[in-house]
Amino acid sequence: TQLVAAITAARIPHAPGVEQPWVTVSVGAAVAMPGGRYTAADLLSAADQALFRVKRGGRNGWQLVCLVPEADEPHIRIAGNDG
């Protein structure tokens, strides 16, 4: 939240010809317990999916997911501002 707010508040201008007047930030992150059933590739994929959910939501936001081995759906969203 602080990173998104800081980038927004900085009002960094985009290069000429870019649709948005200011630079924004979209962040997707994922966490998992070490030694669990998930691989590094699973973690990277979950973070990538979180990033694209933020971008589909309008960009300039963030989402953190947790890979939960006991859950039916392993990619459980635990926090976020989807843009």
mmCIF file of N, CA and C in Angstrom:
data_model
loop_
_atom_site.group_PDB
_atom_site.id
_atom_site.type_symbol
_atom_site.label_atom_id
_atom_site.label_comp_id
_atom_site.label_asym_id
_atom_site.label_seq_id
_atom_site.Cartn_x
_atom_site.Cartn_y
_atom_site.Cartn_z
ATOM 1 N N THR A 1 0.823 -1.185 0.000
ATOM 2 C CA THR A 1 0.000 0.000 0.000
ATOM 3 C C THR A 1 0.870 1.253 0.000
ATOM 4 N N GLN A 2 1.914 1.267 0.827
ATOM 5 C CA GLN A 2 2.786 2.442 0.894
ATOM 6 C C GLN A 2 3.545 2.646 -0.407
ATOM 7 N N LEU A 3 3.984 1.555 -1.036
ATOM 8 C CA LEU A 3 4.705 1.683 -2.304
ATOM 9 C C LEU A 3 3.803 2.286 -3.375
ATOM 10 N N VAL A 4 2.600 1.762 -3.522
ATOM 11 C CA VAL A 4 1.656 2.281 -4.516
ATOM 12 C C VAL A 4 1.354 3.750 -4.235
ATOM 13 N N ALA A 5 1.111 4.083 -2.975
ATOM 14 C CA ALA A 5 0.806 5.469 -2.610
ATOM 15 C C ALA A 5 1.987 6.390 -2.892
ATOM 16 N N ALA A 6 3.194 5.933 -2.599
ATOM 17 C CA ALA A 6 4.380 6.766 -2.818
ATOM 18 C C ALA A 6 4.618 7.031 -4.300
ATOM 19 N N ILE A 7 4.457 6.013 -5.119
ATOM 20 C CA ILE A 7 4.641 6.196 -6.565
ATOM 21 C C ILE A 7 3.565 7.128 -7.113
ATOM 22 N N THR A 8 2.329 6.949 -6.664
ATOM 23 C CA THR A 8 1.238 7.821 -7.104
ATOM 24 C C THR A 8 1.499 9.261 -6.683
ATOM 25 N N ALA A 9 1.916 9.453 -5.432
ATOM 26 C CA ALA A 9 2.158 10.797 -4.912
ATOM 27 C C ALA A 9 3.336 11.476 -5.603
ATOM 28 N N ALA A 10 4.289 10.705 -6.086
ATOM 29 C CA ALA A 10 5.464 11.285 -6.747
ATOM 30 C C ALA A 10 5.116 11.933 -8.087
ATOM 31 N N ARG A 11 4.000 11.514 -8.680
ATOM 32 C CA ARG A 11 3.526 12.068 -9.962
ATOM 33 C C ARG A 11 4.667 12.153 -10.983
ATOM 34 N N ILE A 12 5.306 11.022 -11.196
ATOM 35 C CA ILE A 12 6.398 10.928 -12.168
ATOM 36 C C ILE A 12 5.778 10.927 -13.560
ATOM 37 N N PRO A 13 6.118 11.899 -14.398
ATOM 38 C CA PRO A 13 5.489 11.963 -15.717
ATOM 39 C C PRO A 13 5.951 10.827 -16.623
ATOM 40 N N HIS A 14 4.995 10.333 -17.419
ATOM 41 C CA HIS A 14 5.309 9.349 -18.455
ATOM 42 C C HIS A 14 5.992 10.050 -19.626
ATOM 43 N N ALA A 15 6.637 9.273 -20.450
ATOM 44 C CA ALA A 15 7.216 9.797 -21.687
ATOM 45 C C ALA A 15 6.085 10.283 -22.594
ATOM 46 N N PRO A 16 6.355 11.219 -23.478
ATOM 47 C CA PRO A 16 5.321 11.691 -24.415
ATOM 48 C C PRO A 16 4.739 10.524 -25.226
ATOM 49 N N GLY A 17 3.451 10.599 -25.452
ATOM 50 C CA GLY A 17 2.780 9.586 -26.257
ATOM 51 C C GLY A 17 2.201 8.432 -25.462
ATOM 52 N N VAL A 18 2.475 8.363 -24.176
ATOM 53 C CA VAL A 18 1.917 7.314 -23.325
ATOM 54 C C VAL A 18 0.549 7.762 -22.854
ATOM 55 N N GLU A 19 -0.395 6.831 -22.848
ATOM 56 C CA GLU A 19 -1.793 7.148 -22.532
ATOM 57 C C GLU A 19 -1.969 7.790 -21.152
ATOM 58 N N GLN A 20 -1.335 7.229 -20.127
ATOM 59 C CA GLN A 20 -1.459 7.745 -18.763
ATOM 60 C C GLN A 20 -0.492 8.906 -18.556
ATOM 61 N N PRO A 21 -0.895 9.957 -17.851
ATOM 62 C CA PRO A 21 0.027 11.081 -17.639
ATOM 63 C C PRO A 21 1.118 10.776 -16.616
ATOM 64 N N TRP A 22 0.840 9.846 -15.653
ATOM 65 C CA TRP A 22 1.789 9.577 -14.577
ATOM 66 C C TRP A 22 2.146 8.102 -14.529
ATOM 67 N N VAL A 23 3.347 7.824 -14.041
ATOM 68 C CA VAL A 23 3.790 6.452 -13.823
ATOM 69 C C VAL A 23 2.973 5.851 -12.674
ATOM 70 N N THR A 24 2.573 4.595 -12.833
ATOM 71 C CA THR A 24 1.885 3.851 -11.776
ATOM 72 C C THR A 24 2.662 2.563 -11.523
ATOM 73 N N VAL A 25 2.269 1.845 -10.491
ATOM 74 C CA VAL A 25 2.943 0.587 -10.168
ATOM 75 C C VAL A 25 1.898 -0.500 -9.927
ATOM 76 N N SER A 26 2.175 -1.676 -10.450
ATOM 77 C CA SER A 26 1.355 -2.860 -10.205
ATOM 78 C C SER A 26 2.266 -3.933 -9.628
ATOM 79 N N VAL A 27 1.844 -4.516 -8.497
ATOM 80 C CA VAL A 27 2.678 -5.492 -7.799
ATOM 81 C C VAL A 27 1.875 -6.755 -7.540
ATOM 82 N N GLY A 28 2.450 -7.888 -7.869
ATOM 83 C CA GLY A 28 1.895 -9.192 -7.515
ATOM 84 C C GLY A 28 2.954 -9.955 -6.738
ATOM 85 N N ALA A 29 2.584 -10.506 -5.599
ATOM 86 C CA ALA A 29 3.530 -11.248 -4.776
ATOM 87 C C ALA A 29 2.863 -12.506 -4.235
ATOM 88 N N ALA A 30 3.689 -13.491 -3.906
ATOM 89 C CA ALA A 30 3.170 -14.742 -3.352
ATOM 90 C C ALA A 30 4.116 -15.244 -2.269
ATOM 91 N N VAL A 31 3.539 -15.936 -1.296
ATOM 92 C CA VAL A 31 4.319 -16.527 -0.210
ATOM 93 C C VAL A 31 3.883 -17.977 -0.017
ATOM 94 N N ALA A 32 4.797 -18.790 0.506
ATOM 95 C CA ALA A 32 4.499 -20.185 0.835
ATOM 96 C C ALA A 32 5.425 -20.616 1.960
ATOM 97 N N MET A 33 5.015 -21.611 2.709
ATOM 98 C CA MET A 33 5.861 -22.154 3.765
ATOM 99 C C MET A 33 6.976 -22.982 3.124
ATOM 100 N N PRO A 34 8.200 -22.807 3.590
ATOM 101 C CA PRO A 34 9.295 -23.612 3.054
ATOM 102 C C PRO A 34 9.082 -25.096 3.349
ATOM 103 N N GLY A 35 9.535 -25.920 2.440
ATOM 104 C CA GLY A 35 9.436 -27.362 2.630
ATOM 105 C C GLY A 35 8.071 -27.939 2.337
ATOM 106 N N GLY A 36 7.150 -27.113 1.867
ATOM 107 C CA GLY A 36 5.812 -27.591 1.532
ATOM 108 C C GLY A 36 5.780 -28.257 0.165
ATOM 109 N N ARG A 37 4.597 -28.477 -0.328
ATOM 110 C CA ARG A 37 4.444 -29.179 -1.603
ATOM 111 C C ARG A 37 4.660 -28.275 -2.811
ATOM 112 N N TYR A 38 4.825 -26.986 -2.609
ATOM 113 C CA TYR A 38 4.943 -26.063 -3.729
ATOM 114 C C TYR A 38 6.393 -25.870 -4.147
ATOM 115 N N THR A 39 6.583 -25.737 -5.438
ATOM 116 C CA THR A 39 7.907 -25.511 -5.994
ATOM 117 C C THR A 39 8.125 -24.016 -6.218
ATOM 118 N N ALA A 40 9.349 -23.661 -6.547
ATOM 119 C CA ALA A 40 9.643 -22.267 -6.889
ATOM 120 C C ALA A 40 8.813 -21.840 -8.096
ATOM 121 N N ALA A 41 8.603 -22.741 -9.032
ATOM 122 C CA ALA A 41 7.785 -22.428 -10.209
ATOM 123 C C ALA A 41 6.340 -22.138 -9.805
ATOM 124 N N ASP A 42 5.810 -22.872 -8.832
ATOM 125 C CA ASP A 42 4.451 -22.614 -8.333
ATOM 126 C C ASP A 42 4.364 -21.217 -7.719
ATOM 127 N N LEU A 43 5.377 -20.865 -6.954
ATOM 128 C CA LEU A 43 5.407 -19.561 -6.300
ATOM 129 C C LEU A 43 5.470 -18.442 -7.331
ATOM 130 N N LEU A 44 6.321 -18.608 -8.322
ATOM 131 C CA LEU A 44 6.436 -17.617 -9.392
ATOM 132 C C LEU A 44 5.130 -17.495 -10.169
ATOM 133 N N SER A 45 4.507 -18.617 -10.459
ATOM 134 C CA SER A 45 3.234 -18.603 -11.185
ATOM 135 C C SER A 45 2.145 -17.885 -10.385
ATOM 136 N N ALA A 46 2.083 -18.131 -9.077
ATOM 137 C CA ALA A 46 1.082 -17.473 -8.231
ATOM 138 C C ALA A 46 1.306 -15.967 -8.188
ATOM 139 N N ALA A 47 2.564 -15.535 -8.100
ATOM 140 C CA ALA A 47 2.870 -14.101 -8.103
ATOM 141 C C ALA A 47 2.501 -13.478 -9.443
ATOM 142 N N ASP A 48 2.776 -14.183 -10.520
ATOM 143 C CA ASP A 48 2.443 -13.701 -11.861
ATOM 144 C C ASP A 48 0.926 -13.549 -12.021
ATOM 145 N N GLN A 49 0.187 -14.539 -11.542
ATOM 146 C CA GLN A 49 -1.279 -14.462 -11.606
ATOM 147 C C GLN A 49 -1.797 -13.290 -10.783
ATOM 148 N N ALA A 50 -1.209 -13.058 -9.624
ATOM 149 C CA ALA A 50 -1.613 -11.927 -8.786
ATOM 150 C C ALA A 50 -1.357 -10.608 -9.512
ATOM 151 N N LEU A 51 -0.210 -10.501 -10.165
ATOM 152 C CA LEU A 51 0.113 -9.290 -10.922
ATOM 153 C C LEU A 51 -0.917 -9.040 -12.022
ATOM 154 N N PHE A 52 -1.284 -10.080 -12.754
ATOM 155 C CA PHE A 52 -2.240 -9.881 -13.831
ATOM 156 C C PHE A 52 -3.639 -9.578 -13.318
ATOM 157 N N ARG A 53 -3.997 -10.080 -12.130
ATOM 158 C CA ARG A 53 -5.287 -9.690 -11.529
ATOM 159 C C ARG A 53 -5.288 -8.194 -11.221
ATOM 160 N N VAL A 54 -4.180 -7.680 -10.725
ATOM 161 C CA VAL A 54 -4.076 -6.241 -10.448
ATOM 162 C C VAL A 54 -4.206 -5.456 -11.749
ATOM 163 N N LYS A 55 -3.514 -5.889 -12.782
ATOM 164 C CA LYS A 55 -3.564 -5.167 -14.061
ATOM 165 C C LYS A 55 -4.966 -5.190 -14.659
ATOM 166 N N ARG A 56 -5.659 -6.334 -14.550
ATOM 167 C CA ARG A 56 -7.045 -6.398 -15.056
ATOM 168 C C ARG A 56 -7.970 -5.494 -14.244
ATOM 169 N N GLY A 57 -7.619 -5.247 -12.985
ATOM 170 C CA GLY A 57 -8.439 -4.406 -12.123
ATOM 171 C C GLY A 57 -8.194 -2.919 -12.315
ATOM 172 N N GLY A 58 -7.351 -2.557 -13.243
ATOM 173 C CA GLY A 58 -7.127 -1.152 -13.529
ATOM 174 C C GLY A 58 -5.720 -0.662 -13.240
ATOM 175 N N ARG A 59 -4.840 -1.548 -12.861
ATOM 176 C CA ARG A 59 -3.442 -1.216 -12.564
ATOM 177 C C ARG A 59 -3.328 -0.378 -11.304
ATOM 178 N N ASN A 60 -2.105 0.075 -11.035
ATOM 179 C CA ASN A 60 -1.822 0.917 -9.873
ATOM 180 C C ASN A 60 -2.365 0.294 -8.585
ATOM 181 N N GLY A 61 -1.996 -0.952 -8.339
ATOM 182 C CA GLY A 61 -2.441 -1.642 -7.143
ATOM 183 C C GLY A 61 -1.510 -2.786 -6.807
ATOM 184 N N TRP A 62 -1.925 -3.608 -5.847
ATOM 185 C CA TRP A 62 -1.095 -4.725 -5.419
ATOM 186 C C TRP A 62 -1.974 -5.875 -4.958
ATOM 187 N N GLN A 63 -1.379 -7.070 -4.951
ATOM 188 C CA GLN A 63 -2.061 -8.238 -4.419
ATOM 189 C C GLN A 63 -1.019 -9.223 -3.904
ATOM 190 N N LEU A 64 -1.268 -9.750 -2.724
ATOM 191 C CA LEU A 64 -0.424 -10.757 -2.105
ATOM 192 C C LEU A 64 -1.257 -12.016 -1.937
ATOM 193 N N VAL A 65 -0.724 -13.158 -2.357
ATOM 194 C CA VAL A 65 -1.420 -14.434 -2.200
ATOM 195 C C VAL A 65 -0.539 -15.383 -1.394
ATOM 196 N N CYS A 66 -1.187 -16.331 -0.762
ATOM 197 C CA CYS A 66 -0.494 -17.338 0.025
ATOM 198 C C CYS A 66 -0.842 -18.709 -0.536
ATOM 199 N N LEU A 67 0.175 -19.513 -0.803
ATOM 200 C CA LEU A 67 -0.055 -20.881 -1.263
ATOM 201 C C LEU A 67 -0.299 -21.752 -0.032
ATOM 202 N N VAL A 68 -1.525 -22.182 0.125
ATOM 203 C CA VAL A 68 -1.931 -22.932 1.313
ATOM 204 C C VAL A 68 -2.113 -24.392 0.931
ATOM 205 N N PRO A 69 -1.267 -25.289 1.413
ATOM 206 C CA PRO A 69 -1.342 -26.689 0.988
ATOM 207 C C PRO A 69 -2.618 -27.403 1.426
ATOM 208 N N GLU A 70 -3.225 -26.985 2.518
ATOM 209 C CA GLU A 70 -4.418 -27.680 3.012
ATOM 210 C C GLU A 70 -5.697 -27.231 2.317
ATOM 211 N N ALA A 71 -5.661 -26.127 1.587
ATOM 212 C CA ALA A 71 -6.871 -25.565 0.982
ATOM 213 C C ALA A 71 -7.206 -26.280 -0.327
ATOM 214 N N ASP A 72 -8.491 -26.330 -0.638
ATOM 215 C CA ASP A 72 -8.915 -26.884 -1.929
ATOM 216 C C ASP A 72 -8.366 -26.042 -3.070
ATOM 217 N N GLU A 73 -8.404 -24.745 -2.907
ATOM 218 C CA GLU A 73 -7.862 -23.801 -3.894
ATOM 219 C C GLU A 73 -6.573 -23.256 -3.296
ATOM 220 N N PRO A 74 -5.405 -23.664 -3.826
ATOM 221 C CA PRO A 74 -4.143 -23.322 -3.163
ATOM 222 C C PRO A 74 -3.766 -21.851 -3.204
ATOM 223 N N HIS A 75 -4.259 -21.103 -4.156
ATOM 224 C CA HIS A 75 -3.882 -19.694 -4.257
ATOM 225 C C HIS A 75 -4.932 -18.854 -3.545
ATOM 226 N N ILE A 76 -4.736 -18.653 -2.280
ATOM 227 C CA ILE A 76 -5.682 -17.913 -1.458
ATOM 228 C C ILE A 76 -5.234 -16.454 -1.378
ATOM 229 N N ARG A 77 -6.085 -15.571 -1.832
ATOM 230 C CA ARG A 77 -5.766 -14.142 -1.729
ATOM 231 C C ARG A 77 -5.858 -13.732 -0.275
ATOM 232 N N ILE A 78 -4.815 -13.085 0.215
ATOM 233 C CA ILE A 78 -4.857 -12.664 1.615
ATOM 234 C C ILE A 78 -4.844 -11.160 1.767
ATOM 235 N N ALA A 79 -4.483 -10.433 0.738
ATOM 236 C CA ALA A 79 -4.486 -8.975 0.833
ATOM 237 C C ALA A 79 -4.411 -8.409 -0.568
ATOM 238 N N GLY A 80 -4.856 -7.171 -0.701
ATOM 239 C CA GLY A 80 -4.676 -6.542 -1.997
ATOM 240 C C GLY A 80 -5.499 -5.308 -2.200
ATOM 241 N N ASN A 81 -5.023 -4.558 -3.148
ATOM 242 C CA ASN A 81 -5.703 -3.383 -3.682
ATOM 243 C C ASN A 81 -5.621 -3.580 -5.185
ATOM 244 N N ASP A 82 -6.674 -4.050 -5.785
ATOM 245 C CA ASP A 82 -6.642 -4.488 -7.177
ATOM 246 C C ASP A 82 -6.616 -3.378 -8.208
ATOM 247 N N GLY A 83 -6.290 -2.205 -7.832
ATOM 248 C CA GLY A 83 -6.221 -1.121 -8.812
ATOM 249 C C GLY A 83 -7.413 -0.225 -8.754
#
